[in-house]
Amino acid sequence: DQQVKQNSPSLSVQEGRISILNCDYTNSMFDYFLWYKKYPAEGPTFLISISSIKDKNEDGRFTVFLNKSAKHLSLHIVPSQPGDSAVYFCAARSKGGSEKLVFGKGTKLTVNP
Amino acid sequence: ETGVTQTPRHLVMGMTNKKSLKCEQHLGHNAMYWYKQSAKKPLELMFVYSLEERVENNSVPSRFSPECPNSSHLFLHLHTLQPEDSALYLCASSQDARRELFFGEGSRLTVL
């Protein structure tokens, strides 16, 4: 059973508009959430994270929102740029010192010029 | 240039072969990981090493054998693999086990 779900396998947006990538989780023990970005033929790179004590974290064009009651987080990219086209993975980690990151299947974002 | 280097980038092997994947991190991190990425599946954690000791083996078949000789190097020894083991194998490192991961570019394995 998947604990981290990215229900949209793909998303297409126009350059300059907002991209919203969604992620749902089922494990209430998760206390730290991360987004990774992956280009073809490269490994994933860390993008932004959020602790469960916060509901928002912003870094430049990237903002992550966490809704603990809904067990939902989202990544907003604004304005979107063609270079943002990549696969975005949501990941989560449990409390208690576990080293295990649980990943979603990823969402492929395409930003059209 | 990534701080985590994996070799080879591509590997094709038969089911009776023995091969190894190598990972080297130049970031001074204390934890190293092997992940498997199969088509249309989430990234799956295989092994975690923290300070050169294996701290997690995520129910991985014994035909995959990890080795961590020091904090900068991690190997994945492969023996009598199956075609369904074909996947992208990603190495990662982190400052400690609770920090974000830095991934290598992956080794694309094809088992014939």
mmCIF file of C-alpha atoms in Angstrom:
data_model
loop_
_atom_site.group_PDB
_atom_site.id
_atom_site.type_symbol
_atom_site.label_atom_id
_atom_site.label_comp_id
_atom_site.label_asym_id
_atom_site.label_seq_id
_atom_site.Cartn_x
_atom_site.Cartn_y
_atom_site.Cartn_z
ATOM 1 C CA ASP A 1 0.000 0.000 0.000
ATOM 2 C CA GLN A 2 1.458 3.314 -1.054
ATOM 3 C CA GLN A 3 1.984 5.693 1.824
ATOM 4 C CA VAL A 4 2.866 8.638 -0.417
ATOM 5 C CA LYS A 5 0.679 9.209 -3.446
ATOM 6 C CA GLN A 6 1.089 11.509 -6.379
ATOM 7 C CA ASN A 7 -2.118 10.918 -8.267
ATOM 8 C CA SER A 8 -1.283 12.985 -11.326
ATOM 9 C CA PRO A 9 1.363 11.297 -13.457
ATOM 10 C CA SER A 10 1.734 14.408 -15.590
ATOM 11 C CA LEU A 11 0.970 18.124 -15.663
ATOM 12 C CA SER A 12 1.314 20.641 -18.457
ATOM 13 C CA VAL A 13 1.335 24.416 -17.892
ATOM 14 C CA GLN A 14 2.143 27.527 -19.856
ATOM 15 C CA GLU A 15 5.317 29.479 -19.183
ATOM 16 C CA GLY A 16 4.706 32.254 -16.663
ATOM 17 C CA ARG A 17 1.698 30.558 -15.087
ATOM 18 C CA ILE A 18 1.562 28.721 -11.782
ATOM 19 C CA SER A 19 2.351 25.002 -11.527
ATOM 20 C CA ILE A 20 0.724 23.147 -8.654
ATOM 21 C CA LEU A 21 1.950 19.640 -7.879
ATOM 22 C CA ASN A 22 0.015 17.632 -5.339
ATOM 23 C CA CYS A 23 0.920 14.879 -2.930
ATOM 24 C CA ASP A 24 -1.180 12.913 -0.422
ATOM 25 C CA TYR A 25 0.043 10.708 2.378
ATOM 26 C CA THR A 26 -1.547 8.158 4.648
ATOM 27 C CA ASN A 27 0.938 7.753 7.502
ATOM 28 C CA SER A 28 0.232 10.179 10.353
ATOM 29 C CA MET A 29 3.725 9.493 11.737
ATOM 30 C CA PHE A 30 5.352 11.408 8.878
ATOM 31 C CA ASP A 31 6.864 14.616 10.238
ATOM 32 C CA TYR A 32 9.139 15.819 7.460
ATOM 33 C CA PHE A 33 8.339 16.209 3.776
ATOM 34 C CA LEU A 34 10.576 16.879 0.812
ATOM 35 C CA TRP A 35 10.280 17.567 -2.884
ATOM 36 C CA TYR A 36 12.872 16.334 -5.355
ATOM 37 C CA LYS A 37 13.230 17.221 -9.008
ATOM 38 C CA LYS A 38 14.621 14.851 -11.610
ATOM 39 C CA TYR A 39 15.770 15.561 -15.144
ATOM 40 C CA PRO A 40 16.187 12.685 -17.618
ATOM 41 C CA ALA A 41 19.502 10.826 -17.238
ATOM 42 C CA GLU A 42 20.209 12.580 -13.922
ATOM 43 C CA GLY A 43 19.606 11.656 -10.301
ATOM 44 C CA PRO A 44 16.927 13.440 -8.264
ATOM 45 C CA THR A 45 17.984 16.748 -6.722
ATOM 46 C CA PHE A 46 16.611 18.154 -3.511
ATOM 47 C CA LEU A 47 14.313 21.122 -4.058
ATOM 48 C CA ILE A 48 12.516 22.140 -0.879
ATOM 49 C CA SER A 49 11.317 20.638 2.384
ATOM 50 C CA ILE A 50 8.852 21.308 5.165
ATOM 51 C CA SER A 51 8.575 20.138 8.733
ATOM 52 C CA SER A 52 5.207 19.134 10.141
ATOM 53 C CA ILE A 53 5.360 22.034 12.605
ATOM 54 C CA LYS A 54 4.957 24.436 9.682
ATOM 55 C CA ASP A 55 2.270 24.855 7.066
ATOM 56 C CA LYS A 56 4.274 26.771 4.503
ATOM 57 C CA ASN A 57 7.848 27.070 3.347
ATOM 58 C CA GLU A 58 8.986 29.359 0.577
ATOM 59 C CA ASP A 59 12.200 29.460 -1.423
ATOM 60 C CA GLY A 60 12.211 31.815 -4.357
ATOM 61 C CA ARG A 61 9.716 30.639 -6.961
ATOM 62 C CA PHE A 62 8.987 27.463 -4.997
ATOM 63 C CA THR A 63 6.527 27.208 -2.125
ATOM 64 C CA VAL A 64 5.443 24.064 -0.340
ATOM 65 C CA PHE A 65 2.169 23.990 1.569
ATOM 66 C CA LEU A 66 1.296 21.370 4.166
ATOM 67 C CA ASN A 67 -2.254 20.586 5.289
ATOM 68 C CA LYS A 68 -1.836 18.072 8.106
ATOM 69 C CA SER A 69 -5.542 17.535 8.709
ATOM 70 C CA ALA A 70 -6.002 16.569 5.071
ATOM 71 C CA LYS A 71 -2.644 14.758 4.906
ATOM 72 C CA HIS A 72 -1.896 16.741 1.801
ATOM 73 C CA LEU A 73 0.991 18.795 0.570
ATOM 74 C CA SER A 74 1.495 20.768 -2.578
ATOM 75 C CA LEU A 75 4.368 22.396 -4.410
ATOM 76 C CA HIS A 76 3.690 25.700 -6.124
ATOM 77 C CA ILE A 77 6.037 27.023 -8.767
ATOM 78 C CA VAL A 78 5.402 30.578 -9.880
ATOM 79 C CA PRO A 79 6.162 31.797 -12.428
ATOM 80 C CA SER A 80 6.817 28.487 -14.199
ATOM 81 C CA GLN A 81 9.741 28.353 -16.609
ATOM 82 C CA PRO A 82 10.558 25.841 -19.381
ATOM 83 C CA GLY A 83 13.620 24.776 -17.368
ATOM 84 C CA ASP A 84 11.268 23.578 -14.635
ATOM 85 C CA SER A 85 10.149 20.741 -16.927
ATOM 86 C CA ALA A 86 11.118 17.598 -15.018
ATOM 87 C CA VAL A 87 9.692 14.820 -12.880
ATOM 88 C CA TYR A 88 8.871 15.961 -9.343
ATOM 89 C CA PHE A 89 8.914 13.466 -6.486
ATOM 90 C CA CYS A 90 7.262 13.970 -3.144
ATOM 91 C CA ALA A 91 8.902 12.184 -0.194
ATOM 92 C CA ALA A 92 8.172 11.798 3.495
ATOM 93 C CA ARG A 93 9.977 10.650 6.613
ATOM 94 C CA SER A 94 8.624 9.300 9.887
ATOM 95 C CA LYS A 95 9.276 10.548 13.405
ATOM 96 C CA GLY A 96 11.571 8.544 15.621
ATOM 97 C CA GLY A 97 14.888 8.655 13.841
ATOM 98 C CA SER A 98 14.025 6.493 10.862
ATOM 99 C CA GLU A 99 16.375 6.937 7.940
ATOM 100 C CA LYS A 100 13.754 5.764 5.498
ATOM 101 C CA LEU A 101 12.385 8.259 2.989
ATOM 102 C CA VAL A 102 9.170 7.103 1.349
ATOM 103 C CA PHE A 103 8.740 8.425 -2.177
ATOM 104 C CA GLY A 104 5.742 8.950 -4.415
ATOM 105 C CA LYS A 105 5.744 7.802 -8.042
ATOM 106 C CA GLY A 106 6.418 11.292 -9.343
ATOM 107 C CA THR A 107 4.633 13.829 -11.525
ATOM 108 C CA LYS A 108 6.063 14.830 -14.871
ATOM 109 C CA LEU A 109 5.782 18.596 -15.309
ATOM 110 C CA THR A 110 6.002 20.126 -18.767
ATOM 111 C CA VAL A 111 6.209 23.914 -19.024
ATOM 112 C CA ASN A 112 5.413 25.076 -22.525
ATOM 113 C CA PRO A 113 7.059 28.245 -23.892
ATOM 114 C CA GLU B 1 29.280 18.127 -11.356
ATOM 115 C CA THR B 2 27.382 16.087 -8.833
ATOM 116 C CA GLY B 3 29.016 15.338 -5.462
ATOM 117 C CA VAL B 4 27.866 11.719 -5.787
ATOM 118 C CA THR B 5 29.386 9.722 -8.631
ATOM 119 C CA GLN B 6 28.112 6.366 -9.848
ATOM 120 C CA THR B 7 29.790 3.921 -12.205
ATOM 121 C CA PRO B 8 28.994 2.405 -14.576
ATOM 122 C CA ARG B 9 26.185 4.574 -15.903
ATOM 123 C CA HIS B 10 24.858 1.682 -17.982
ATOM 124 C CA LEU B 11 25.265 -2.051 -17.455
ATOM 125 C CA VAL B 12 23.902 -5.022 -19.376
ATOM 126 C CA MET B 13 24.384 -8.424 -17.803
ATOM 127 C CA GLY B 14 23.199 -11.971 -18.155
ATOM 128 C CA MET B 15 21.459 -13.815 -15.375
ATOM 129 C CA THR B 16 24.558 -15.826 -14.496
ATOM 130 C CA ASN B 17 26.982 -12.878 -14.422
ATOM 131 C CA LYS B 18 28.527 -11.231 -11.395
ATOM 132 C CA LYS B 19 28.952 -7.477 -11.561
ATOM 133 C CA SER B 20 29.211 -4.552 -9.181
ATOM 134 C CA LEU B 21 27.898 -1.009 -9.084
ATOM 135 C CA LYS B 22 30.110 1.622 -7.503
ATOM 136 C CA CYS B 23 29.227 4.855 -5.760
ATOM 137 C CA GLU B 24 31.558 7.532 -4.425
ATOM 138 C CA GLN B 25 30.556 10.665 -2.566
ATOM 139 C CA HIS B 26 32.761 13.725 -2.270
ATOM 140 C CA LEU B 27 30.577 15.630 0.193
ATOM 141 C CA GLY B 28 31.929 14.392 3.524
ATOM 142 C CA HIS B 29 28.608 12.798 4.357
ATOM 143 C CA ASN B 30 28.152 10.057 6.936
ATOM 144 C CA ALA B 31 25.232 8.131 5.451
ATOM 145 C CA MET B 32 24.928 6.389 2.088
ATOM 146 C CA TYR B 33 21.974 4.702 0.425
ATOM 147 C CA TRP B 34 21.002 2.467 -2.468
ATOM 148 C CA TYR B 35 17.606 3.099 -4.091
ATOM 149 C CA LYS B 36 15.920 1.242 -6.935
ATOM 150 C CA GLN B 37 13.708 2.982 -9.468
ATOM 151 C CA SER B 38 11.596 0.698 -11.644
ATOM 152 C CA ALA B 39 9.274 1.925 -14.358
ATOM 153 C CA LYS B 40 6.044 3.437 -13.008
ATOM 154 C CA LYS B 41 6.978 2.669 -9.397
ATOM 155 C CA PRO B 42 8.126 4.889 -6.548
ATOM 156 C CA LEU B 43 11.766 5.026 -5.591
ATOM 157 C CA GLU B 44 12.377 2.050 -3.320
ATOM 158 C CA LEU B 45 14.960 2.141 -0.550
ATOM 159 C CA MET B 46 17.224 -0.919 -0.624
ATOM 160 C CA PHE B 47 20.018 -0.310 1.871
ATOM 161 C CA VAL B 48 21.201 2.375 4.269
ATOM 162 C CA TYR B 49 24.684 2.691 5.698
ATOM 163 C CA SER B 50 25.405 5.138 8.488
ATOM 164 C CA LEU B 51 29.040 5.560 9.534
ATOM 165 C CA GLU B 52 29.872 2.481 7.454
ATOM 166 C CA GLU B 53 27.426 0.259 9.326
ATOM 167 C CA ARG B 54 24.355 -1.111 7.630
ATOM 168 C CA VAL B 55 21.347 0.276 9.460
ATOM 169 C CA GLU B 56 18.611 -0.844 7.126
ATOM 170 C CA ASN B 57 18.101 -3.691 4.707
ATOM 171 C CA ASN B 58 14.706 -3.189 3.210
ATOM 172 C CA SER B 59 13.849 -6.854 2.524
ATOM 173 C CA VAL B 60 16.123 -6.982 -0.477
ATOM 174 C CA PRO B 61 16.872 -10.415 -2.049
ATOM 175 C CA SER B 62 20.304 -11.827 -1.286
ATOM 176 C CA ARG B 63 21.304 -11.620 -4.950
ATOM 177 C CA PHE B 64 21.969 -7.950 -4.119
ATOM 178 C CA SER B 65 24.876 -7.580 -1.718
ATOM 179 C CA PRO B 66 25.989 -4.135 -0.505
ATOM 180 C CA GLU B 67 29.444 -3.216 0.723
ATOM 181 C CA CYS B 68 30.557 -0.011 2.398
ATOM 182 C CA PRO B 69 34.340 -0.080 2.937
ATOM 183 C CA ASN B 70 34.467 3.539 4.131
ATOM 184 C CA SER B 71 32.197 6.548 4.445
ATOM 185 C CA SER B 72 32.957 7.722 0.894
ATOM 186 C CA HIS B 73 32.382 4.501 -1.030
ATOM 187 C CA LEU B 74 29.445 2.192 -1.478
ATOM 188 C CA PHE B 75 29.159 -0.867 -3.696
ATOM 189 C CA LEU B 76 26.264 -3.007 -4.798
ATOM 190 C CA HIS B 77 27.397 -6.490 -5.808
ATOM 191 C CA LEU B 78 25.058 -8.242 -8.235
ATOM 192 C CA HIS B 79 24.845 -12.009 -8.690
ATOM 193 C CA THR B 80 22.388 -14.244 -10.570
ATOM 194 C CA LEU B 81 19.937 -11.446 -11.161
ATOM 195 C CA GLN B 82 16.551 -11.801 -12.818
ATOM 196 C CA PRO B 83 15.167 -9.789 -15.763
ATOM 197 C CA GLU B 84 12.736 -8.072 -13.369
ATOM 198 C CA ASP B 85 15.762 -6.585 -11.565
ATOM 199 C CA SER B 86 16.314 -4.339 -14.575
ATOM 200 C CA ALA B 87 15.946 -0.810 -13.252
ATOM 201 C CA LEU B 88 17.747 2.423 -12.464
ATOM 202 C CA TYR B 89 19.849 2.026 -9.319
ATOM 203 C CA LEU B 90 20.465 5.278 -7.511
ATOM 204 C CA CYS B 91 23.057 5.938 -4.867
ATOM 205 C CA ALA B 92 22.566 8.790 -2.413
ATOM 206 C CA SER B 93 24.334 10.300 0.560
ATOM 207 C CA SER B 94 23.349 12.619 3.381
ATOM 208 C CA GLN B 95 25.093 14.520 6.165
ATOM 209 C CA ASP B 96 23.335 12.308 8.642
ATOM 210 C CA ALA B 97 20.417 9.967 8.459
ATOM 211 C CA ARG B 98 17.821 12.698 9.017
ATOM 212 C CA ARG B 99 18.988 15.176 6.408
ATOM 213 C CA GLU B 100 18.064 15.536 2.762
ATOM 214 C CA LEU B 101 19.594 13.143 0.272
ATOM 215 C CA PHE B 102 22.010 13.981 -2.502
ATOM 216 C CA PHE B 103 21.657 11.528 -5.369
ATOM 217 C CA GLY B 104 24.057 10.296 -7.995
ATOM 218 C CA GLU B 105 23.029 10.105 -11.639
ATOM 219 C CA GLY B 106 22.154 6.432 -11.378
ATOM 220 C CA SER B 107 23.272 3.185 -12.992
ATOM 221 C CA ARG B 108 20.855 1.852 -15.583
ATOM 222 C CA LEU B 109 20.896 -1.948 -15.286
ATOM 223 C CA THR B 110 19.489 -4.321 -17.875
ATOM 224 C CA VAL B 111 19.369 -8.043 -17.085
ATOM 225 C CA LEU B 112 18.943 -10.304 -20.097
#
